[in-house]
CSV table of C-alpha atoms and ligand atoms in Angstrom, one decimal:
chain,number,residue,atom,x,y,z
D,12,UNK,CA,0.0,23.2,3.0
D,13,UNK,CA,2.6,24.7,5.4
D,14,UNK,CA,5.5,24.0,3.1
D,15,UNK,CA,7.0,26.0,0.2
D,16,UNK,CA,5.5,24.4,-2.9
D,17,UNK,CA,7.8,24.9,-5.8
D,18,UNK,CA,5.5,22.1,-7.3
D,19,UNK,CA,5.9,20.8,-10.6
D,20,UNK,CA,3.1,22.3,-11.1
D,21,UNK,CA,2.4,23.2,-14.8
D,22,UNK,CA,0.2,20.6,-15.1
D,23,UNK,CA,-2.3,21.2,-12.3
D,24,UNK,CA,-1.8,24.9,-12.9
D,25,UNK,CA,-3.2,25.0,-16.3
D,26,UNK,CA,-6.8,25.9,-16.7
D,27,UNK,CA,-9.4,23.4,-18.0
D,28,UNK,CA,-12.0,22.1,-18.7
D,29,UNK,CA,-12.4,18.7,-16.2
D,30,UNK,CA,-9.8,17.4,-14.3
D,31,UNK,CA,-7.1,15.3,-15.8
D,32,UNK,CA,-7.7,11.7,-15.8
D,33,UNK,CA,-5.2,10.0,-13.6
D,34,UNK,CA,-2.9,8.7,-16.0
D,35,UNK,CA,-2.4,11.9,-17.7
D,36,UNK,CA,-1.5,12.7,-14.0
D,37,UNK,CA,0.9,10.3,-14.1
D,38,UNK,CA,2.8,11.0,-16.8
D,39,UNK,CA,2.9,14.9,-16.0
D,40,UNK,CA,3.0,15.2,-12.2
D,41,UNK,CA,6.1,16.2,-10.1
D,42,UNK,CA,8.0,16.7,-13.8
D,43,UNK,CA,9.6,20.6,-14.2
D,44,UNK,CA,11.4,20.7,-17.4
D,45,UNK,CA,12.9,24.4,-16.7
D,46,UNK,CA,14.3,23.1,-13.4
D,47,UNK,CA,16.1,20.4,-15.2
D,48,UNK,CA,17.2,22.4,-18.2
D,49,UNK,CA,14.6,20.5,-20.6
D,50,UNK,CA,15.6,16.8,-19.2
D,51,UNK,CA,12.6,14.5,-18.7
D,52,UNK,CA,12.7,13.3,-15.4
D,53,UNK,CA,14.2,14.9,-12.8
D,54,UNK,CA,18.0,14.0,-11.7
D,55,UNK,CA,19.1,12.2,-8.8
D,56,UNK,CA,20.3,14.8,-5.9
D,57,UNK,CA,22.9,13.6,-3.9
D,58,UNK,CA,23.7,14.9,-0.7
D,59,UNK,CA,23.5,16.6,3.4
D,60,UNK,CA,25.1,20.0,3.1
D,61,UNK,CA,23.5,22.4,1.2
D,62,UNK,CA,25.5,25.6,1.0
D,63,UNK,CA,24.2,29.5,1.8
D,64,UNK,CA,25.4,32.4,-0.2
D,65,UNK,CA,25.7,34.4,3.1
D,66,UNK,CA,25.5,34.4,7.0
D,67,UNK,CA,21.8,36.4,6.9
D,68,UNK,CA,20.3,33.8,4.5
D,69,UNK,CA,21.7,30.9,6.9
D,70,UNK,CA,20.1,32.6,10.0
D,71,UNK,CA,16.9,33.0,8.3
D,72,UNK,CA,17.0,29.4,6.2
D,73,UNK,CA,16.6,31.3,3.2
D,74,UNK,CA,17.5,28.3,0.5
D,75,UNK,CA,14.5,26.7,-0.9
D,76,UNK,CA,16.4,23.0,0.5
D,77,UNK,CA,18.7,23.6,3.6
D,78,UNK,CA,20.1,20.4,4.9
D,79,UNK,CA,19.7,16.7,2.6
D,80,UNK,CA,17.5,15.0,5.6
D,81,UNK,CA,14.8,17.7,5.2
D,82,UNK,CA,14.4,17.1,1.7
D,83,UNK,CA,15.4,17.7,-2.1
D,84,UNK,CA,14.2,18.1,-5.4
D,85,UNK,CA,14.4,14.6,-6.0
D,86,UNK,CA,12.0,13.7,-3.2
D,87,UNK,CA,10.5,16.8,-3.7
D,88,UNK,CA,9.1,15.5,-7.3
D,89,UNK,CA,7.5,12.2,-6.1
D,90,UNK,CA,5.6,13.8,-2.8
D,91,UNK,CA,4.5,17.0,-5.2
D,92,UNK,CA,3.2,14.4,-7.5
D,93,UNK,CA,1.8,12.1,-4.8
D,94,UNK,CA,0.0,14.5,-3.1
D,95,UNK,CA,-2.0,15.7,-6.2
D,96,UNK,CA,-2.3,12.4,-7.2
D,97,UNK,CA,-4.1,11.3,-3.6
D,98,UNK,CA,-5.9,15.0,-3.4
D,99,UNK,CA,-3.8,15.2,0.2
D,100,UNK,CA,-2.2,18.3,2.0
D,101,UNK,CA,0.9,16.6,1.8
D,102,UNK,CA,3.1,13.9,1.4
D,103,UNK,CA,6.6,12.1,3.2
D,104,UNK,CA,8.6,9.8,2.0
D,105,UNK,CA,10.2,7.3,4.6
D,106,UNK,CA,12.6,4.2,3.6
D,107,UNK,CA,10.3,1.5,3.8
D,108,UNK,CA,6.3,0.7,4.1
D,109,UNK,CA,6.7,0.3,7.9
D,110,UNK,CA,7.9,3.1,8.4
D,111,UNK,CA,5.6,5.9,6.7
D,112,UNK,CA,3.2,3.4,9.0
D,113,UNK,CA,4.9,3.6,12.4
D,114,UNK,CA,5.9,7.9,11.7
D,115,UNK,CA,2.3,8.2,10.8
D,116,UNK,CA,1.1,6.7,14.2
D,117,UNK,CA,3.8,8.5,16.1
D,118,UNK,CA,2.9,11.5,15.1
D,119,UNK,CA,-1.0,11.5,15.8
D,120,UNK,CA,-0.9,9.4,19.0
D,121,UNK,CA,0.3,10.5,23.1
D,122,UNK,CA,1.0,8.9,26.0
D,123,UNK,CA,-2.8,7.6,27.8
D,124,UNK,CA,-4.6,7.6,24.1
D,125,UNK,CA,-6.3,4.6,23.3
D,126,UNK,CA,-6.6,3.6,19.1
D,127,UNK,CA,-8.7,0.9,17.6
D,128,UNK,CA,-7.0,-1.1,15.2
D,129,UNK,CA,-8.4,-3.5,12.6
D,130,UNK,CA,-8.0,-7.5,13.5
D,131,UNK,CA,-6.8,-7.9,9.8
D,132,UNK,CA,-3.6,-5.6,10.0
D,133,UNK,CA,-0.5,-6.0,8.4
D,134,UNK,CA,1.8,-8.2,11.2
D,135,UNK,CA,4.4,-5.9,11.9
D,136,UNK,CA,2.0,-3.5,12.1
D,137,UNK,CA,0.6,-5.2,14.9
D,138,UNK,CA,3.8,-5.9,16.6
D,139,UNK,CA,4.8,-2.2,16.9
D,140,UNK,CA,1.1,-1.3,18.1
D,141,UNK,CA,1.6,-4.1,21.2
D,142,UNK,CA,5.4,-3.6,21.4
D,143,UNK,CA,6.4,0.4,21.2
D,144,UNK,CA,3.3,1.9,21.0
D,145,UNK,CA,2.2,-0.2,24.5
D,146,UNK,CA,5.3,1.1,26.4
D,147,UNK,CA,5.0,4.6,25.4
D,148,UNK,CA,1.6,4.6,27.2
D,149,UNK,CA,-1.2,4.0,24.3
D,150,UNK,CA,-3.6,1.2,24.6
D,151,UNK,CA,-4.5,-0.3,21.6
D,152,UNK,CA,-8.1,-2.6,21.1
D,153,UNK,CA,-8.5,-4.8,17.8
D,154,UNK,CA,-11.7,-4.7,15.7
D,155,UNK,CA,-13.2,-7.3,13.8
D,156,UNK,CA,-13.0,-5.5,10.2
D,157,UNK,CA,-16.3,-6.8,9.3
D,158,UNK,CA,-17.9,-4.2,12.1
D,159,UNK,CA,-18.6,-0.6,9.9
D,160,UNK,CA,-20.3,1.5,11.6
D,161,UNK,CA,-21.0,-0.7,14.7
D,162,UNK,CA,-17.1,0.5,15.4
D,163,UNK,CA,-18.7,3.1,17.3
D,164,UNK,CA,-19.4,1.3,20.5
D,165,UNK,CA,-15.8,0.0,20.7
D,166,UNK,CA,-15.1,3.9,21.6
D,167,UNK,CA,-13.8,5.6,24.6
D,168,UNK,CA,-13.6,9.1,26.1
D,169,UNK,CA,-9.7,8.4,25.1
D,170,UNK,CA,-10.1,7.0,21.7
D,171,UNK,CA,-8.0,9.4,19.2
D,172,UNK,CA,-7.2,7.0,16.2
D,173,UNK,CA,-8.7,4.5,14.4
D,174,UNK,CA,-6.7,2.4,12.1
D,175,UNK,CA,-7.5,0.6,8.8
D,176,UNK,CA,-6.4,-1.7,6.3
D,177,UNK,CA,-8.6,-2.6,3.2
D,178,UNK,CA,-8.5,-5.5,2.1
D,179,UNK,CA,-7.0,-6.8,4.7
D,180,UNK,CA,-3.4,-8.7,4.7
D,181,UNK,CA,-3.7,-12.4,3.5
D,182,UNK,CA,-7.1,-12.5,4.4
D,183,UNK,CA,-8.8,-9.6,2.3
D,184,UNK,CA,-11.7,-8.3,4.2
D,185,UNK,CA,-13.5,-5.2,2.8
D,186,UNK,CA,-13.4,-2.6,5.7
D,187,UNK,CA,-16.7,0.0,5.5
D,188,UNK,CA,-14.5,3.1,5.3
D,189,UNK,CA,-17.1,6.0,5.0
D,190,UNK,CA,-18.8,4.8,7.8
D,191,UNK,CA,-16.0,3.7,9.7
D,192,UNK,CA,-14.1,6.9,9.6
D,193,UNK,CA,-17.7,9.0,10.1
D,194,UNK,CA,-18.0,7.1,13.6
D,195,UNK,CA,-14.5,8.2,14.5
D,196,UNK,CA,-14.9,11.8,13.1
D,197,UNK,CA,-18.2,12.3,15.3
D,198,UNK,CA,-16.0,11.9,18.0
D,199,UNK,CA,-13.5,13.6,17.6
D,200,UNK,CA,-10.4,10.7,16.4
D,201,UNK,CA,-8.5,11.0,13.3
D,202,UNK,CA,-8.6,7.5,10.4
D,203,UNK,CA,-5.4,6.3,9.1
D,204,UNK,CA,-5.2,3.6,6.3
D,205,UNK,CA,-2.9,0.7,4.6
D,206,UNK,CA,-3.9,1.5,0.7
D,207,UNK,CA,-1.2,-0.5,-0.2
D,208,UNK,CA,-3.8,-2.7,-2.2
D,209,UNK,CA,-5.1,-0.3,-4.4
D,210,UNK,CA,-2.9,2.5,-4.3
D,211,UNK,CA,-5.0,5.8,-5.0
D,212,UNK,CA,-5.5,4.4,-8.4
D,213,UNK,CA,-8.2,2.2,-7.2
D,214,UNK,CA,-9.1,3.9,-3.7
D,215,UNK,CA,-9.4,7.6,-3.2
D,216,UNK,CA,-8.8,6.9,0.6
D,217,UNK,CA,-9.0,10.7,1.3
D,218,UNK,CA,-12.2,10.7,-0.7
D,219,UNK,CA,-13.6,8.4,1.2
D,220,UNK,CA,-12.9,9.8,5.0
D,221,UNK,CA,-9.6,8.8,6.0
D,222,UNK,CA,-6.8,11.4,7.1
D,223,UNK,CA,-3.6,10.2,6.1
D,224,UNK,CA,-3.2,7.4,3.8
D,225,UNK,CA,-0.4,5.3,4.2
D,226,UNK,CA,1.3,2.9,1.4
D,227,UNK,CA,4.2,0.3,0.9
D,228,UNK,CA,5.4,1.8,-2.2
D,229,UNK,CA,7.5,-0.9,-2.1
D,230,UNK,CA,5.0,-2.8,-4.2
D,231,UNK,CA,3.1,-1.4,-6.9
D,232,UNK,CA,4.9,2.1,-7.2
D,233,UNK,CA,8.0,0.3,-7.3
D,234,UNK,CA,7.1,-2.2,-9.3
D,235,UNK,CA,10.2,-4.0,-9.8
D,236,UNK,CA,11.3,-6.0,-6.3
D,237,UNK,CA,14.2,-3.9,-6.8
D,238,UNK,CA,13.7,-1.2,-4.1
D,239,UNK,CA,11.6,0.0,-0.3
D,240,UNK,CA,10.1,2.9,0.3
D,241,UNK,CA,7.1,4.2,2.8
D,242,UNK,CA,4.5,7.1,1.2
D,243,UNK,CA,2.0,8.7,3.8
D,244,UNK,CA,0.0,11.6,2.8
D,245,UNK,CA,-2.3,13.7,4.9
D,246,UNK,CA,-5.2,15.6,4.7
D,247,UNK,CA,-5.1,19.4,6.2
D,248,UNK,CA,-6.2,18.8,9.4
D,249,UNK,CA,-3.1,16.2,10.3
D,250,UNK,CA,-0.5,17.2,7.4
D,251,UNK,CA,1.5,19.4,10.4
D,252,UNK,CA,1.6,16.9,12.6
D,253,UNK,CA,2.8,14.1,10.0
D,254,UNK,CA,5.2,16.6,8.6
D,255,UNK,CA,6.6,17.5,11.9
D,256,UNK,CA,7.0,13.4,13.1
D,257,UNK,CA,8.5,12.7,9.9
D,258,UNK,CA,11.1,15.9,10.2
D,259,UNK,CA,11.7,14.6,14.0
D,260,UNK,CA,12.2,11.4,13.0
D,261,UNK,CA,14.5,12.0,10.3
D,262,UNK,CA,13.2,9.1,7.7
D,263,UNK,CA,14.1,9.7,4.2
D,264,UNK,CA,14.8,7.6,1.8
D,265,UNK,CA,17.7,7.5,-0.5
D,266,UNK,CA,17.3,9.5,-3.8
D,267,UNK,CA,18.0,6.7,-5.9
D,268,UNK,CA,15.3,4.7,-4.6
D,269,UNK,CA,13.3,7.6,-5.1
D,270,UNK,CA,13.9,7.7,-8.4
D,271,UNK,CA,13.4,4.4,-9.4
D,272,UNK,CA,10.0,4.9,-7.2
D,273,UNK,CA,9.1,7.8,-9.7
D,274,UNK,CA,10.0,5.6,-12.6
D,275,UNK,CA,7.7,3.3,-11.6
D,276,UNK,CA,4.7,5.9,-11.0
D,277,UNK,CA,4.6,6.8,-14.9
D,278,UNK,CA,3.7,3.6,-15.4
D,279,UNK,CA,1.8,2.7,-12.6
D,280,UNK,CA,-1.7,2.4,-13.9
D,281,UNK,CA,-0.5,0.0,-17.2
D,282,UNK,CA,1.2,-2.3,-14.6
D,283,UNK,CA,-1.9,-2.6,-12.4
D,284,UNK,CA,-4.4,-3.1,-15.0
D,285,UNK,CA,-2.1,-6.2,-16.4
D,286,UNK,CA,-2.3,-7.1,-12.9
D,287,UNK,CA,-5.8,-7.2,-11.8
D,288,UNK,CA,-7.1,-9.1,-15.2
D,289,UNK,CA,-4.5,-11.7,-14.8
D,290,UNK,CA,-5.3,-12.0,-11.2
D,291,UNK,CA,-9.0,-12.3,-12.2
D,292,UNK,CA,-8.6,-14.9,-14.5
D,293,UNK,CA,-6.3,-16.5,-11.9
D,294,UNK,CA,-8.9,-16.2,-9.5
D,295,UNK,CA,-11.4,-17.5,-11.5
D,296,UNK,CA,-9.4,-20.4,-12.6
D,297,UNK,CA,-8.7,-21.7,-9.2
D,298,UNK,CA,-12.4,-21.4,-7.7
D,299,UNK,CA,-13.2,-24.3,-10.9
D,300,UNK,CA,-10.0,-26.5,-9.1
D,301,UNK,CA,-11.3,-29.7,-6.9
D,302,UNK,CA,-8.1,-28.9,-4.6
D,303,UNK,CA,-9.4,-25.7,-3.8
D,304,UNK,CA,-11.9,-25.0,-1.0
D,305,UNK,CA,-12.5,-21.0,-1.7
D,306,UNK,CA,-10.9,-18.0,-3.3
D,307,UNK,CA,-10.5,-14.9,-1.3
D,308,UNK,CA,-11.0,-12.3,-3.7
D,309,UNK,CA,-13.0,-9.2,-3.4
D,310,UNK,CA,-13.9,-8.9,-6.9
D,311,UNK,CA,-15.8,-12.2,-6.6
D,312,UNK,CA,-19.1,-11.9,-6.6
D,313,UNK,CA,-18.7,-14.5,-3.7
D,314,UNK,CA,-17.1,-12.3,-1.6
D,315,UNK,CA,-18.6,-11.8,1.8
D,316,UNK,CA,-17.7,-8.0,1.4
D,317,UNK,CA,-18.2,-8.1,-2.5
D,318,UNK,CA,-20.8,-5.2,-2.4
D,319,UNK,CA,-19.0,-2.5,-0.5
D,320,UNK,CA,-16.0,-3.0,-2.6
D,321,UNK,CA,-18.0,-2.6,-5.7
D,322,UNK,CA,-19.3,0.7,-4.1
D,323,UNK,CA,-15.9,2.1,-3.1
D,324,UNK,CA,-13.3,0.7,-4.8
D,325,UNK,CA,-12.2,1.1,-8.8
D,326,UNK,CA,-10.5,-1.7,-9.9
D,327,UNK,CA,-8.9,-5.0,-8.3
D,328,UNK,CA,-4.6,-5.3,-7.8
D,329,UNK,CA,-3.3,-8.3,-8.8
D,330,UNK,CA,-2.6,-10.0,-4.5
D,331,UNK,CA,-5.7,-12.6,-3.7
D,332,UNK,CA,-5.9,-15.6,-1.5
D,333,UNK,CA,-7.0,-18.8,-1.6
D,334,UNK,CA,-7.8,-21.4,0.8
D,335,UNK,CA,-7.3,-25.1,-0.1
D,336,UNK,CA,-8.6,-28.7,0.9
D,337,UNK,CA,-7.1,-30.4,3.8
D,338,UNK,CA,-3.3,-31.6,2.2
D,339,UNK,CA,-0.4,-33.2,3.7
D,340,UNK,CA,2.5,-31.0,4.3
D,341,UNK,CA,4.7,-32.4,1.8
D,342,UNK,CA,2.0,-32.7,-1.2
D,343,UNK,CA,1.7,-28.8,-0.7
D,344,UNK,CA,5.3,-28.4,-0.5
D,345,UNK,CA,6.2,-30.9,-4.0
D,346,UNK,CA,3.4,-28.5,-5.1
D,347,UNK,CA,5.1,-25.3,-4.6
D,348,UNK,CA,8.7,-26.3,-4.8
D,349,UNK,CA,8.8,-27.9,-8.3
D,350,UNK,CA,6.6,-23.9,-9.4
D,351,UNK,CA,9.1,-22.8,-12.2
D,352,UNK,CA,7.3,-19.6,-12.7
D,353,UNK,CA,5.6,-18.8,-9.6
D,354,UNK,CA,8.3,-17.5,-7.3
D,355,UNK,CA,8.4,-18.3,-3.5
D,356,UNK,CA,9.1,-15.4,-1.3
D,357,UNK,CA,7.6,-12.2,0.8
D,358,UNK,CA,6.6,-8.6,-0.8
D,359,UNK,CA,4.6,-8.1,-4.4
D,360,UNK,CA,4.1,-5.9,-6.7
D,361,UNK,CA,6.9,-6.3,-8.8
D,362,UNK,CA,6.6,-7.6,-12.6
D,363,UNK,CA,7.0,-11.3,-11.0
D,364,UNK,CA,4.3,-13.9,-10.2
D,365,UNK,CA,4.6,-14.7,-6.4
D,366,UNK,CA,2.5,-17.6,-4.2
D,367,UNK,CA,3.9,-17.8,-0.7
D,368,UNK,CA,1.9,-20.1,2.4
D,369,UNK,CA,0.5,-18.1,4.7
D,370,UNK,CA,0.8,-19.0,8.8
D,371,UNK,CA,-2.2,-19.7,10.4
D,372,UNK,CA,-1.3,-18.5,13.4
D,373,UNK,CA,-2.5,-15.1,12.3
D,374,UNK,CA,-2.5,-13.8,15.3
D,375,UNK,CA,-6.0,-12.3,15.9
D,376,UNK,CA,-7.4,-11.2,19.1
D,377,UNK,CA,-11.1,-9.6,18.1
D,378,UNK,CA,-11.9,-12.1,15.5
D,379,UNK,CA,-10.7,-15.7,14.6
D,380,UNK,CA,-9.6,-16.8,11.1
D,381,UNK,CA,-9.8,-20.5,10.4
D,382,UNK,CA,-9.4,-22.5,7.3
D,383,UNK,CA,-9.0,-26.1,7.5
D,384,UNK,CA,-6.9,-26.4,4.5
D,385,UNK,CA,-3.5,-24.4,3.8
D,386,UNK,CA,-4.1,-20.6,1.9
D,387,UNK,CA,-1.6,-20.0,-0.4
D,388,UNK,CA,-1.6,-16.0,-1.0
D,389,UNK,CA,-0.7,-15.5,-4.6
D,390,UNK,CA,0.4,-12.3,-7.0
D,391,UNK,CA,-0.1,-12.1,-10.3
D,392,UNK,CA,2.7,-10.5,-12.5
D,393,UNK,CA,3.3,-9.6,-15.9
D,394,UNK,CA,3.9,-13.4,-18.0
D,395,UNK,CA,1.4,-15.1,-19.9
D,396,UNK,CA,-1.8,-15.8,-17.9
D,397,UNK,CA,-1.5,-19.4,-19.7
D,398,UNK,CA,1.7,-20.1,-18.8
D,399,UNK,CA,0.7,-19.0,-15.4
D,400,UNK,CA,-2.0,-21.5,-15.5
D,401,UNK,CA,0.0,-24.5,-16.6
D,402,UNK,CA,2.6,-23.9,-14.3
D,403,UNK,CA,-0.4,-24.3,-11.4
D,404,UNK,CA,-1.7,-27.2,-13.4
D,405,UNK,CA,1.9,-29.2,-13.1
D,406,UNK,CA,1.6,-27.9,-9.6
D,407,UNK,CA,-1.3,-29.6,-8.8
D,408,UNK,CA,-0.5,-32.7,-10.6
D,409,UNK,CA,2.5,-32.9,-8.2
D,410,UNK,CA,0.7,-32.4,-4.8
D,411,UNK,CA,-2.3,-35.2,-6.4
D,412,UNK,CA,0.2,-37.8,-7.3
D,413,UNK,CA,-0.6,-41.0,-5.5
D,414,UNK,CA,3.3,-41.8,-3.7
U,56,LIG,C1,4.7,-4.8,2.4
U,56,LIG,C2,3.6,-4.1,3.2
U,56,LIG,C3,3.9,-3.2,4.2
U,56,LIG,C4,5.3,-2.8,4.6
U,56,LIG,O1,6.1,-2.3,3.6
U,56,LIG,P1,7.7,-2.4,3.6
U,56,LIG,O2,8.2,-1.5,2.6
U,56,LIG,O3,8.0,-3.9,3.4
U,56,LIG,O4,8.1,-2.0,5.0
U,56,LIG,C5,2.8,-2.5,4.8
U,56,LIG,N1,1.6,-2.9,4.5
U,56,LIG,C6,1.3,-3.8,3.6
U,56,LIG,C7,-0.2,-4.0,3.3
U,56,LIG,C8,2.3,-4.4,2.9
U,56,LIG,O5,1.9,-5.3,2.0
């Protein structure tokens, strides 16, 4: 790591036994209580201008923080305590999902590279690959995310970055990260990854190959709709780079979001464990439905990548699919607009039950998705799984009534 750590660090300093379990981490990491003069969490720094005691320490950027874009203690806390959390070389914080995305690939990729990118990535993800990224000079080729280590003859004497999200968005494919990213290693390209999913609760995406690790904290870390913010954290081999795009780029986030955002991390495990079980038994519920033509899970034993995710991953998160019969248009929609739990709308991860139709038109270029029915995506918050149910049940009634 190429950057002073002043880590919170009493934590991973101590000596021991084993390593901490992960929600030990979570409680302790990125915490200093002598900083804070004994306070729990960390306060919320405000600010740009840092001063300098004198002229020679100014010359020679002697503070510990120098100017607010490159950083406080606030931020500070949360990429300390991400980093150990992901094992990484380091982490940056930028103001929303996209853009810990977009600085990651901006930092790794040049003008004539070439990047193969998975067929089941995030939209706007996809629309800065064919938009920016094409008219700075990088070609970019989809995969079908069901190829693992086949990706290897997709590669080129040009081919730098390979880029993957698992599952994928609204559809949920499995990606075969080991092999995936030992295919690009072999020659010579760096693997980033969406873990917005699991976060590195239920994938150790460093663990399993990838270089920097990107995340909508926007979701799960957040927990709460009530705030955006981007994590990417690197291994050592492109930690420099990302640190350098990210400091070129000038991306931070606001403190108070970054607070709230390390708010959310001490509880980040409880909240995702409610999650996946009530997204289970929703799951479960909706594959016994006649309206219902398939659940797109990858917990589900039915799951065409069911066995790698049992291999890599350790738990479910609470966003799954599912595809319905043929309906009319306004069946589905007296269906979802009379939902008085389920709320309507884009992002997850907050306390909040979600189900939102997805577009068809997904876009694809390597693969094609079809369904003949309409896929509702759903999330599954923090109320009763019964009353979840019922409110479903109504819904159902609703889109089945005969006028
Ligand atoms: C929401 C989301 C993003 C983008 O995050 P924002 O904070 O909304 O910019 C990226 N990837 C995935 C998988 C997401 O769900």
């Amino acid at each position: 790591m190429d950057m002073p750590t002043k880590t919170a660090a009493p934590v991973a300093a101590m000596p021991r036994r084993k390593p901490l379990a992960k929600q030990t981490l979570l409680t302790h990491l990125g915490r200093d209580r002598e900083a804070y003069h004994g306070f729990v969490n960390p306060p919320v720094y405000r600010g740009s201008t840092v001063l300098f005691a004198s002229m020679d320490d100014l010359v020679h950027g002697r503070n510990e923080f120098t100017y607010g874009r490159k950083g406080n203690p606030t931020l500070r806390a949360l990429e300390d305590a991400w980093t150990q959390l992901s094992g990484a070389a380091g982490t940056v914080l930028c103001s929303s999902g996209l853009l810990a995305i977009t600085t990651a690939l901006l930092a790794l990729v040049k003008a004539g590279d070439h990047i193969l990118v998975t067929d089941s990535v995030y939209g706007p993800v996809r629309q800065f690959c064919d938009g920016m990224l094409a008219r700075l000079g990088v070609r970019v080729r989809y995969f079908d995310p069901a190829c693992g280590a086949g990706i290897a003859e997709l590669f080129e004497p040009a081919t730098r970055l390979v880029y993957l999200e698992s599952p994928g968005s609204l559809t949920l494919e499995i990606q075969d990260v080991p092999a995936i990213a030992a295919a690009a290693h072999a020659r010579g390209a760096v693997v980033v990854m969406d873990n917005t999913w699991s976060t590195p609760l239920l994938f150790d995406a460093h663990g399993h190959g990838v270089d920097v690790s990107v995340e909508a904290g926007t979701k799960y870390l957040g927990g709460a709709s009530d705030l955006l913010i981007g994590v990417a954290s690197a291994n050592a081999a492109t930690w420099p780079a990302l640190r350098a795009a990210h400091l070129t780029l000038g991306c931070m986030p606001g403190p108070e979001d970054v607070f709230l955002a390390l708010r959310g991390l001490r509880t980040l495990e409880l909240r995702l464990r409610e999650s996946e079980w009530r997204a289970l038994e929703l799951a479960h519920w909706l594959q016994r439905r006649p309206e219902v033509e398939r659940v797109l899970h990858p917990a589900l034993p039915g799951h065409a990548n069911h066995a790698i995710w049992r291999r890599d991953f350790d738990g479910s998160s609470g966003l799954f699919s599912a595809v319905l019969k043929p309906v009319a248009p306004q069946r589905l929609a007296r269906m979802l607009d009379g939902l008085e739990l389920f709320g309507m709308g884009y992002s997850w991860g907050g306390f909040e039950s979600l189900v939102t139709p997805i577009d068809h038109d997904l876009q694809r270029t390597a693969t094609t998705w079809t369904a003949a029915g309409p896929t509702l995506r759903f999330y599954a918050g923090l109320e009763d799984v019964d009353d979840l149910k019922r409110d479903l049940d109504d819904g159902f009634r609703r889109m089945n009534r005969g006028d």
